[in-house]
Coordinates of C-alpha atoms in Angstrom, one line a residue:
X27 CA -1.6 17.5 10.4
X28 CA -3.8 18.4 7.9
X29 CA -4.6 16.4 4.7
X30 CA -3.4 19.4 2.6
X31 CA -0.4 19.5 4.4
X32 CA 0.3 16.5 3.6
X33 CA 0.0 16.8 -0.1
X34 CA 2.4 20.0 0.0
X35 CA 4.8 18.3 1.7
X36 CA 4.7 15.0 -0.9
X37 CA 4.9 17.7 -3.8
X38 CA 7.7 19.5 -2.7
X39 CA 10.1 16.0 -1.6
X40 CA 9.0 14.3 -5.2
X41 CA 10.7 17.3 -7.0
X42 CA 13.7 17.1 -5.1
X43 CA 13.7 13.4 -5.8
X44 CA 13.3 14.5 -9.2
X45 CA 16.3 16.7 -8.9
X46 CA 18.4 13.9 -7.1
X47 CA 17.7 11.5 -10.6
X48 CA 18.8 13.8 -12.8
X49 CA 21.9 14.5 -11.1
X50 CA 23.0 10.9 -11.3
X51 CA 21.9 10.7 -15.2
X52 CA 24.2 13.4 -15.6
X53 CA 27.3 12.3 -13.5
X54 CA 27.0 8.7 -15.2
X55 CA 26.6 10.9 -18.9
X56 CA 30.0 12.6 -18.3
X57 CA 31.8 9.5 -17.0
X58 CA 30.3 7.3 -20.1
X59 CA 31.4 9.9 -22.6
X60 CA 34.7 10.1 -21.3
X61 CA 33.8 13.6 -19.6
X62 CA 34.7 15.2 -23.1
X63 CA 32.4 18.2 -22.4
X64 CA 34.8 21.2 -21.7
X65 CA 33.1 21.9 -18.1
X66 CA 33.7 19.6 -15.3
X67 CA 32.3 21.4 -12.1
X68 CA 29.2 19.3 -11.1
X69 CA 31.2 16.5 -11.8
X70 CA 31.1 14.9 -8.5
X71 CA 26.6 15.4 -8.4
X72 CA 25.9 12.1 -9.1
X73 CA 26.9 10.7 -5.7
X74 CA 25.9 13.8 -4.0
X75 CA 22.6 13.0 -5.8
X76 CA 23.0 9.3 -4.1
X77 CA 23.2 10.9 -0.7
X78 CA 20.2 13.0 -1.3
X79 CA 18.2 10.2 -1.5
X80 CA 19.2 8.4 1.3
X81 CA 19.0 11.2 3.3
X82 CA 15.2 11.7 2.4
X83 CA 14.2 8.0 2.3
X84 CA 15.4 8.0 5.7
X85 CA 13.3 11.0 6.7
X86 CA 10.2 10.7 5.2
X87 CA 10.9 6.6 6.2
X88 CA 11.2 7.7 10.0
X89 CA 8.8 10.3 9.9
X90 CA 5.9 8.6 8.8
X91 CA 6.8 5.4 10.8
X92 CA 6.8 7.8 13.9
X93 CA 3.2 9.2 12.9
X94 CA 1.5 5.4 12.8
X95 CA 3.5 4.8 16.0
X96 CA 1.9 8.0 18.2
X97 CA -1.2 6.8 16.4
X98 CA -1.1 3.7 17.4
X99 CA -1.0 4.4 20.9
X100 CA -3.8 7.3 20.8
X101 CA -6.3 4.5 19.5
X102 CA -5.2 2.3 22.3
X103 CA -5.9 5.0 25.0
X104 CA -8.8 6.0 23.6
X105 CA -10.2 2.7 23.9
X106 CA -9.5 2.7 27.3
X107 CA -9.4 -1.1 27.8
X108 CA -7.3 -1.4 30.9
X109 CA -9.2 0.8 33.3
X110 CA -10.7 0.3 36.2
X111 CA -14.1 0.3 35.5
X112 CA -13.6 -1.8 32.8
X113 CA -12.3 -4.2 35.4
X114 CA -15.2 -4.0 37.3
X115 CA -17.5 -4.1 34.7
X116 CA -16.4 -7.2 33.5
X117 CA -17.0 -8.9 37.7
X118 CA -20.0 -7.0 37.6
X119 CA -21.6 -8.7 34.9
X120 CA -19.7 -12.3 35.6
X121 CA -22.0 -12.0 38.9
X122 CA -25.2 -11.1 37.2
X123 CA -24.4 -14.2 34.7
X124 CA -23.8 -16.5 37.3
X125 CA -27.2 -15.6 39.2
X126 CA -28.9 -15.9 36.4
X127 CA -28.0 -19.5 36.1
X128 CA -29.0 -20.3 39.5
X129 CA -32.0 -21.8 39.9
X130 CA -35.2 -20.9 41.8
X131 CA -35.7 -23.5 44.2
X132 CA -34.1 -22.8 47.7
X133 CA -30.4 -24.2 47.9
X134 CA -28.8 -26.0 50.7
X135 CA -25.8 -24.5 52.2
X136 CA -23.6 -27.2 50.8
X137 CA -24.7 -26.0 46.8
X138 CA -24.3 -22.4 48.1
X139 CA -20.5 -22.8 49.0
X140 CA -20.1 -24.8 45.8
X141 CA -21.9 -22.1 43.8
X142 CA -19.7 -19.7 45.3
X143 CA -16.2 -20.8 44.7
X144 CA -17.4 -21.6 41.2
X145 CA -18.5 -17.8 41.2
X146 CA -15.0 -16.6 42.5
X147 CA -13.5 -19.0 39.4
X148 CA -15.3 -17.9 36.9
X149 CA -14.5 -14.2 37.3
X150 CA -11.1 -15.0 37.7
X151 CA -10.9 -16.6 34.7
X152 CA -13.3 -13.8 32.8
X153 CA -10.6 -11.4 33.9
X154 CA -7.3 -13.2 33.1
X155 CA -9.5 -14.1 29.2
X156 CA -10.0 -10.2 29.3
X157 CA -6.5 -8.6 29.8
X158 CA -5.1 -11.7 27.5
X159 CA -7.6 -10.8 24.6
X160 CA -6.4 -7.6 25.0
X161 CA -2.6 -7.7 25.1
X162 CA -3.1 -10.2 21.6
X163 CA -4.9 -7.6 19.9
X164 CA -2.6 -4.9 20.9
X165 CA 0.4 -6.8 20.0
X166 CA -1.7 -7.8 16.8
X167 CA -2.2 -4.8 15.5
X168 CA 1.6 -3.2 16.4
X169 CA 2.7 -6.6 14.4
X170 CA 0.6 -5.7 11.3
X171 CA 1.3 -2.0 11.3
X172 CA 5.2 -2.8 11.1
X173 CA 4.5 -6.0 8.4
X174 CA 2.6 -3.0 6.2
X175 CA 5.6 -0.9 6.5
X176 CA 7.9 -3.7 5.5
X177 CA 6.0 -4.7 2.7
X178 CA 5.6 -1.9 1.1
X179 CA 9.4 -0.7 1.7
X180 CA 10.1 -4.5 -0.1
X181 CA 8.0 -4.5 -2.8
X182 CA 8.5 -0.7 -3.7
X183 CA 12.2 -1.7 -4.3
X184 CA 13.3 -5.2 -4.8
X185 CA 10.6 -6.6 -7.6
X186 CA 12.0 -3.9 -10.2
X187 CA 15.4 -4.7 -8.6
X188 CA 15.0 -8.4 -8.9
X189 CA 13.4 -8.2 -13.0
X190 CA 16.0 -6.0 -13.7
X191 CA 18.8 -8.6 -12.9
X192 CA 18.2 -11.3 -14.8
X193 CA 17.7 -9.1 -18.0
X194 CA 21.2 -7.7 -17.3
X195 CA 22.5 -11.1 -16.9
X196 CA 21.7 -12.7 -20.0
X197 CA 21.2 -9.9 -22.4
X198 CA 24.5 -8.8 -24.2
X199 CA 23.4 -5.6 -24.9
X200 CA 21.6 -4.8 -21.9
X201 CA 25.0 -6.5 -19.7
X202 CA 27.2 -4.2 -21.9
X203 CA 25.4 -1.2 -20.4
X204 CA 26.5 -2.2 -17.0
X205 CA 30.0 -3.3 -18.3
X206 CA 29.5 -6.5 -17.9
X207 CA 29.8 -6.8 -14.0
X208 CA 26.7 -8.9 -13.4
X209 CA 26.5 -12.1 -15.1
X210 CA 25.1 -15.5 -14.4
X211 CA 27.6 -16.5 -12.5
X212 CA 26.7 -13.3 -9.6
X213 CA 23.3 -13.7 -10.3
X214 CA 22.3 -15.3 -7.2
X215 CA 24.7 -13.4 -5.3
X216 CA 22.4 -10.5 -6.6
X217 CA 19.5 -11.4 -6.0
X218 CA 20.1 -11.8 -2.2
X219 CA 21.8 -8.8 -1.9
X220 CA 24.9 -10.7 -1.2
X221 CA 26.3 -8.1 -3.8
X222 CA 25.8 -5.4 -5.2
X223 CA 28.3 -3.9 -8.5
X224 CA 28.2 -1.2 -10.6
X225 CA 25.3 1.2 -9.9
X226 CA 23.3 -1.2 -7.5
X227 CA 25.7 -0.7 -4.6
X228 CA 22.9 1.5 -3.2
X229 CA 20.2 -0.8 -3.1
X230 CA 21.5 -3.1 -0.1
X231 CA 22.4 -0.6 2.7
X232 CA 18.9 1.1 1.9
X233 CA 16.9 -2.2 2.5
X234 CA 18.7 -3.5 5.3
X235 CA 18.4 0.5 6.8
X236 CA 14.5 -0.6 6.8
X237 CA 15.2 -2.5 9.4
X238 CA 16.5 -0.1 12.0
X239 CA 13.6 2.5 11.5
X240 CA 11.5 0.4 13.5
X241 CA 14.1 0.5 16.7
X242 CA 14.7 4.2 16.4
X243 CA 10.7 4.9 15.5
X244 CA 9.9 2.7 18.9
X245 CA 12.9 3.5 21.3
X246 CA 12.2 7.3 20.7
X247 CA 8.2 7.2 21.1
X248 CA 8.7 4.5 24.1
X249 CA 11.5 5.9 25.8
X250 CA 9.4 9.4 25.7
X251 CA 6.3 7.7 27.2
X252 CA 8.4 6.1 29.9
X253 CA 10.0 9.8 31.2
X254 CA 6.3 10.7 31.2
X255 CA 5.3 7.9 33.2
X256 CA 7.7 8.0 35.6
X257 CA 7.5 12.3 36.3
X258 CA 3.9 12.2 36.1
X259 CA 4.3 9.0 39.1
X260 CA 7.2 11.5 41.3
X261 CA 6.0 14.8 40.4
X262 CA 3.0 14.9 38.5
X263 CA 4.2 16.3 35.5
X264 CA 4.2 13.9 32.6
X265 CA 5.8 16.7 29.9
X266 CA 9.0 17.0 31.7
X267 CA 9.4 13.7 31.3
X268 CA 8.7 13.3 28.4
X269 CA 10.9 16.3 26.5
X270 CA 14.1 15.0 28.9
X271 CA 13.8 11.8 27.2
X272 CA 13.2 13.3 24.0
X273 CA 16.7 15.1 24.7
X274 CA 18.2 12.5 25.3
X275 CA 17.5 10.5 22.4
X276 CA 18.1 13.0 20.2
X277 CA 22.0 13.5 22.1
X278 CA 22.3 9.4 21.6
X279 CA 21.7 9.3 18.0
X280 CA 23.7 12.1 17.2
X281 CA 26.6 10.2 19.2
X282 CA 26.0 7.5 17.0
X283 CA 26.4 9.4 13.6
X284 CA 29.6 11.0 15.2
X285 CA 31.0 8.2 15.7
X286 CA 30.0 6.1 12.3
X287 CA 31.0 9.3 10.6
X288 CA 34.5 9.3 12.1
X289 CA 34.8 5.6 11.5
X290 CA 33.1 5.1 7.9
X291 CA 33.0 8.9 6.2
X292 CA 35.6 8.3 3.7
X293 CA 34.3 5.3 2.6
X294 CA 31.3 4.2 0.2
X295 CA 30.3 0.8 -0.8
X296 CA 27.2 -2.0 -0.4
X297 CA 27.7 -1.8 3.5
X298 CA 25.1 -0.5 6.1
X299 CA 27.7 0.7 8.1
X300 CA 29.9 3.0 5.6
X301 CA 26.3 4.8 4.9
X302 CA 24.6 4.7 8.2
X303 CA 25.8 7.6 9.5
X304 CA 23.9 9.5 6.3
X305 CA 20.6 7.6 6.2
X306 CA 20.8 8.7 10.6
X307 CA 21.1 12.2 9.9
X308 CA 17.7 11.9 7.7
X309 CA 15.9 10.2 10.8
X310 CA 17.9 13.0 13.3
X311 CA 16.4 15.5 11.2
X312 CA 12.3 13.9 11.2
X313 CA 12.5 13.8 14.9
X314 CA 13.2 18.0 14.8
X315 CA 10.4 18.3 12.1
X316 CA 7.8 16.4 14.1
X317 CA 9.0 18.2 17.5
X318 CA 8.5 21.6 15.6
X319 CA 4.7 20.3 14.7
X320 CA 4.4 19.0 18.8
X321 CA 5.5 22.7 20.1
X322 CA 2.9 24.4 17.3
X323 CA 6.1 26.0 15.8
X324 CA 4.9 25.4 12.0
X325 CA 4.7 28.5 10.5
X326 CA 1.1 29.2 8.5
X327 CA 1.1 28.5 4.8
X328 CA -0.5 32.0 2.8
X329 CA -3.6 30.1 2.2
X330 CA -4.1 29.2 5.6
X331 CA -3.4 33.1 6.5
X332 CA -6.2 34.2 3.9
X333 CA -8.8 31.8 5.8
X334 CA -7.9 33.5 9.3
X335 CA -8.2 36.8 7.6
X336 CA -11.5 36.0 6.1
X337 CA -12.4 34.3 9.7
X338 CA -11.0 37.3 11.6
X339 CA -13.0 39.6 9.0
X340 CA -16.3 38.2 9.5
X341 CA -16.3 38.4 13.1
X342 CA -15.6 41.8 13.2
X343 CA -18.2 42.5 10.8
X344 CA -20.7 40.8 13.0
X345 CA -19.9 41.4 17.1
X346 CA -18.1 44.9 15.5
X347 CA -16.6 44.7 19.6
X348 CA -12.6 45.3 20.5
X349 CA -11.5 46.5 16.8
X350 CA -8.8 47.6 17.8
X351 CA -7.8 44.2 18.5
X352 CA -9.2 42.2 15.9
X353 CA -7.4 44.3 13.8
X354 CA -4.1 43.9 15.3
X355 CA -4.5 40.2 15.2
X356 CA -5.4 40.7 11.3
X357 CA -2.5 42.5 10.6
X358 CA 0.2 41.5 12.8
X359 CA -0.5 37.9 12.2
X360 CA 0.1 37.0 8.9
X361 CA 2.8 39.7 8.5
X362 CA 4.5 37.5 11.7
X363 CA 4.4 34.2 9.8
X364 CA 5.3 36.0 6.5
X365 CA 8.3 36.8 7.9
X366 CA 9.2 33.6 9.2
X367 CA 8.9 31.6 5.9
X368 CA 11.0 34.2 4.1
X369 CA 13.6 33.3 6.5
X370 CA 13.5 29.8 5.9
X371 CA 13.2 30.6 2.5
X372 CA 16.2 32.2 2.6
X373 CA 18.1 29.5 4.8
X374 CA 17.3 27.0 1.7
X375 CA 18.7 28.9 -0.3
X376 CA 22.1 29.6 1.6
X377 CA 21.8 26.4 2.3
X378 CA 21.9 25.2 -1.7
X379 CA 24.9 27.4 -2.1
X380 CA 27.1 25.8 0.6
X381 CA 26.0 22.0 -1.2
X382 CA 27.5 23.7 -4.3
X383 CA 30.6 24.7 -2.6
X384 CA 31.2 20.9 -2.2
X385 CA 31.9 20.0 -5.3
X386 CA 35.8 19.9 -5.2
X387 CA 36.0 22.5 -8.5
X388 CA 34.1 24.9 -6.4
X389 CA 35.5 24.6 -3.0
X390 CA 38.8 25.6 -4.2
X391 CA 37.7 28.6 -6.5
X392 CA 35.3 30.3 -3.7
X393 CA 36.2 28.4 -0.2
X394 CA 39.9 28.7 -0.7
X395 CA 40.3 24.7 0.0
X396 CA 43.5 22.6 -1.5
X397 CA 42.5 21.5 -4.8
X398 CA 41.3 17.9 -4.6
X399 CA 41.3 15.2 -7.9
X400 CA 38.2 14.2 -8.9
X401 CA 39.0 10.4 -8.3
X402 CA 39.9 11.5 -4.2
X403 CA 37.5 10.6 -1.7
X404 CA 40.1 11.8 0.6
X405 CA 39.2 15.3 1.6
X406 CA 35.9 16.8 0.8
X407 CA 34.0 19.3 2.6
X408 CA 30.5 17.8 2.1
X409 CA 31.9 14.5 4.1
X410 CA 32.4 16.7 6.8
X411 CA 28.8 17.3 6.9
X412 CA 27.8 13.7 6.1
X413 CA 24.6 14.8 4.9
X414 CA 23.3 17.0 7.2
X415 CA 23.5 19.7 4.6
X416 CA 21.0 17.5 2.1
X417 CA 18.3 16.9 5.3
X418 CA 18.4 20.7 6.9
X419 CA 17.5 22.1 2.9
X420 CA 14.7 19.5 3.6
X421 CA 13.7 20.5 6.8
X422 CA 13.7 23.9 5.9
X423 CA 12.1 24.0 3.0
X424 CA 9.7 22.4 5.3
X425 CA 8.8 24.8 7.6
X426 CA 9.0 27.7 4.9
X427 CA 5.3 25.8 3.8
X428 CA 4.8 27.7 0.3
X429 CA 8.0 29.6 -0.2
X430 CA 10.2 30.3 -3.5
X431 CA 12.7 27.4 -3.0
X432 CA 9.3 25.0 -2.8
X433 CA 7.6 26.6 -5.5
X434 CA 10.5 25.7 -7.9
X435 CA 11.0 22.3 -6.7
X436 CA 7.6 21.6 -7.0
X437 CA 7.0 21.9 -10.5
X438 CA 5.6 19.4 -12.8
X439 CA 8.8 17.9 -14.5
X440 CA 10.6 17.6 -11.4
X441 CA 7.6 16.4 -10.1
X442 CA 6.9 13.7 -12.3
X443 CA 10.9 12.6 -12.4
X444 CA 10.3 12.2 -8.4
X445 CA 8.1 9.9 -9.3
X446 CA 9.6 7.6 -11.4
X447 CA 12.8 8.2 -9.8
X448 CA 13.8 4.5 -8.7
X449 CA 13.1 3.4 -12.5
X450 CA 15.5 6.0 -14.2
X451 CA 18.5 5.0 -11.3
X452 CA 18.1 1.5 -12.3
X453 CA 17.4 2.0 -16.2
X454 CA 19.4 5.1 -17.3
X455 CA 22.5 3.6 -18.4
X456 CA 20.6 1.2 -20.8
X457 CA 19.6 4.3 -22.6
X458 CA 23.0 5.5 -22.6
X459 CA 24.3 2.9 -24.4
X460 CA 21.6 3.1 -27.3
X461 CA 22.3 6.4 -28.2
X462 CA 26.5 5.6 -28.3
X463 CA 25.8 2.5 -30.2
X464 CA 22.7 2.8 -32.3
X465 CA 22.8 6.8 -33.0
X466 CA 26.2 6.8 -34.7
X467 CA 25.5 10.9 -35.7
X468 CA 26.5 11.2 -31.9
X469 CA 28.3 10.2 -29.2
X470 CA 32.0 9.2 -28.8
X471 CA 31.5 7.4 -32.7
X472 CA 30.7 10.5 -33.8
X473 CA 33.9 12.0 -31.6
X474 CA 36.8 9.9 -33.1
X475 CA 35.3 10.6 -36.6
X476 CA 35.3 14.4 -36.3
X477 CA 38.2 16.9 -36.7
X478 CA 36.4 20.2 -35.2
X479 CA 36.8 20.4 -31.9
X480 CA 33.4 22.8 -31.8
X481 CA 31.5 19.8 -33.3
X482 CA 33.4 17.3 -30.7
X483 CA 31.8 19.2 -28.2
X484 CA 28.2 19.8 -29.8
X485 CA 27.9 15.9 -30.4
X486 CA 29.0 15.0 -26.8
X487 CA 26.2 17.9 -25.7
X488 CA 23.7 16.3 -27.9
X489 CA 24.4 13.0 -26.6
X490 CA 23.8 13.7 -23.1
X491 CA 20.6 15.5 -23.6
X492 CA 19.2 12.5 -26.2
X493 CA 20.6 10.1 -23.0
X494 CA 18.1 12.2 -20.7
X495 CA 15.2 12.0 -22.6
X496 CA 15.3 8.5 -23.9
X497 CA 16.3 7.9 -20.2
X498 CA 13.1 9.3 -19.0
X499 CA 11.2 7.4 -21.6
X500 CA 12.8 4.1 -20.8
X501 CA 11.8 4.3 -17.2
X502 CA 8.3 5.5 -17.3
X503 CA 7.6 2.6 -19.5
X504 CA 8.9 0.2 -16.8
X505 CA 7.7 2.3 -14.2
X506 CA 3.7 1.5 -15.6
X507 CA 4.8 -2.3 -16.2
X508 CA 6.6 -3.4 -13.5
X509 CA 7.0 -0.8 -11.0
X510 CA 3.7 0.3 -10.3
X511 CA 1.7 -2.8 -10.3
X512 CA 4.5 -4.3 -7.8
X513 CA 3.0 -1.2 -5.5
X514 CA -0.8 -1.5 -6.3
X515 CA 0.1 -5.7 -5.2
X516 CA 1.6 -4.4 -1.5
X517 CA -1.3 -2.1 -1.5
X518 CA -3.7 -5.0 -1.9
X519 CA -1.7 -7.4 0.5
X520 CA -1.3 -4.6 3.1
X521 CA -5.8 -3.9 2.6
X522 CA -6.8 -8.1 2.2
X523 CA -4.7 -8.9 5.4
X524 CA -2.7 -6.6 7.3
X525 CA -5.1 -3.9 8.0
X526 CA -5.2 -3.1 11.9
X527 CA -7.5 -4.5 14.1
X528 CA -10.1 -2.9 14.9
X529 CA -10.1 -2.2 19.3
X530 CA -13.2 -3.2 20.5
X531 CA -14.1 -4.8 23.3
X532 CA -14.7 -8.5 23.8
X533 CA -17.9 -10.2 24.5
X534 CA -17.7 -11.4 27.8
X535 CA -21.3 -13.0 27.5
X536 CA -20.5 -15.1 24.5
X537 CA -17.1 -16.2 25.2
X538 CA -18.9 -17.4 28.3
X539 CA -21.8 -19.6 26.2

């Protein structure tokens, strides 16, 4: 994968991050306002929102865990440690070592046979010090890769967690904001994610979901290498292997969502298992994404088409041989992979339309559905899906590289709300708060004083949009203070001590001295 792919596909999940924030600013606006705007369809968003980012911590999470893993085991067989000339490399030079400390002088046959059993244990142990040094570093470097992914995950989200808490605690103003559910006396509780009220009901199953990526990163990578080994043994054909394991996985972990989904999908709360089933379908769904890129079914991006036309081009202007098809290839090409992202441009936007015929308001105007209260988590149509919905709009808007749908996600607000995403879900309701208590020209004060319904409305309105704003302020403040020096610190660590170790190959000679 290419470095500019890389930075297309970071663009495009920050704004729909971006958009995932906003929809919970706006959910927890109506609820704090006492929903008195006069339009209650996107009502339900913010825990759709929620869902969203589950859903794409999970697969950008899995995905990029998956990429270190497959890398990790390319720089092992490149090294080519455990080979057989390396084997006999390593008696080969124990011998010339050895005879290099005999001496001169003639030996009697007595020294010879002691010289020679001292020979045989010597390269025995050479070779035992060899494959040992080797599985430590190895198992060194697959320990580090996994302590940089867990510190990083950590201090990404708990430090700005953890500051928080204590702030809410003991500040009346601040605790007022989360209606007083955490206090000193849940503190602790709180801080070891032994609960988990209000708005921070999120943060636990998302940590301890941290700790699953690594089985489903390693069981899929290693349970793909071990078809390969064992077809390439019988038949010698390691890809058949390989994709019949693949298979497989893929059919077990889509067992397990069907059956956490039928157990846990009407439920929400701080529990790993109520949510598993959603962060799955995230990791199901980066598993197809990197299978696409295996098979070379990635669709070209229109820059990448105008380099193979200006490549395609310039060789026909110099071997000016077989036109006819050079210019079939020129034209037929990039029309072919045109195609193919405006039909996954398409499927993400189809795809937006069904997540908006969720939303209960919706479902029964255009789906026909029984209406369903707001306060039901009963029957809903985007349980049924349990997120899939949220993590095939990411997977196509994937694969349609540089369409529409991406464009619009990928602008600069929704970029830069991506960004600081984490610091407006923690901080937003503090801002809330200010503008009901502090701005008195607005907000439900302003309300109870008024006699116009028309001005009811507008003051509600112009609450909610000062609440974004100030919102948005609030967290990029805390974002520069707390939030992104907590990163720059795992960034450090993860550089100072838990950078891989570098596979090269011992020295025999002074091991020996």
């Amino acid at each position: 994968m290419s470095q500019n792919q890389k930075i297309f596909h970071a663009v495009f999940l920050d704004g729909i991050r971006g958009v995932a924030a906003l929809c919970v600013i706006y959910e927890h606006s109506q609820r704090f306002y006492n929903q008195s705007l006069p339009f209650t369809t996107f009502n339900y968003v913010g825990y759709l929102g929620v869902r969203c980012f589950f859903v794409l911590s999970a697969f950008l999470l899995t995905f990029r865990s998956m990429l270190d893993w497959e890398r990790y085991h390319e720089n092992i067989e490149d090294e080519k440690y455990i080979d057989t000339n390396a084997r006999n490399r390593c008696v080969f030079e124990s011998k010339i070592d050895l005879e290099a400390d005999l001496p001169d002088v003639p030996l009697l046959s007595k020294m010879t046979e002691i010289s020679s059993k001292k020979t045989n244990y010597i390269i025995f142990y050479k070779f035992l010090f060899y494959i040992r040094s080797i599985i430590w570093i190895k198992h060194k470097i697959a320990i580090k890769l996994w302590l940089k992914f867990f510190l990083r995950r950590f201090m990404r989200v708990y430090p700005p967690y953890a500051i928080l808490l204590p702030i809410i605690a003991y500040n009346n103003f601040i605790k007022r904001a989360y209606h007083e559910r955490i206090n000193p006396s849940n503190l602790v509780s709180h801080l070891f994610l032994q609960e988990a009220k209000f708005t921070f009901w999120t943060i636990p199953p998302e940590m301890k979901y941290y700790l699953c990526i690594p089985i489903i990163v390693i069981g899929y990578v290693e349970l793909a290498r071990f078809g390969a080994y064992l077809t390439n043994y019988l038949y010698g054909r390691p890809k058949i292997g390989a994709w019949i394991s693949r298979i497989l996985c893929n059919i077990i972990l889509m067992i397990i969502r069907t059956e956490l989904l039928s157990l846990y999908g009407n439920y929400h709360n701080r529990y790993l298992t109520t949510n598993a089933h959603i962060f799955l379908v995230g990791s199901i769904c980066s598993i197809w994404y990197r299978e696409i890129i295996r098979l070379g079914l990635l669709p070209m991006s229109s820059k990448e088409e105008k380099v193979l036309v200006n490549k395609s081009n310039n060789l026909n202007e110099i071997t000016h041989t077989n036109l006819n098809f050079m210019k079939l290839i020129i034209y037929k090409l990039p029309i072919y992979h045109q195609l193919i992202r405006s039909f996954f441009d398409l499927g993400c936007y189809i795809t937006l339309f069904i997540i908006f015929c969720t939303f209960p308001h919706l479902s029964e105007k255009i789906l026909g559905m029984p209406h369903v209260r707001y306060e039901s988590y009963e029957v809903k149509l985007e349980n049924s899906f349990g997120g899939f919905l949220y993590a095939i709009l990411i997977l196509l808007g994937l694969l349609s590289r540089d369409g529409s749908f991406i464009n619009a996600c990928s602008c600069n607000f929704l970029r830069f709300c991506g960004r600081i995403s984490f610091s407006i879900y923690l901080l937003h309701l503090i801002a809330m708060t200010f503008v009901n208590e502090y701005l008195t020209w607005t907000g439900i004060n302003s309300v109870e004083k008024e006699l116009d319904e028309r001005e009811k409305v507008n003051n509600i309105l112009d609450a909610v949009i000062i609440s974004f704003f100030l919102s948005i302020i609030l967290s990029l403040l805390y974002h520069i203070l707390v939030e992104k020096p907590s990163m720059n610190l795992a960034n450090y660590i993860a550089k100072r001590w838990l950078n891989e170790v570098k596979l090269t190959k011992p020295d025999y000679k002074a091991n020996h001295e």
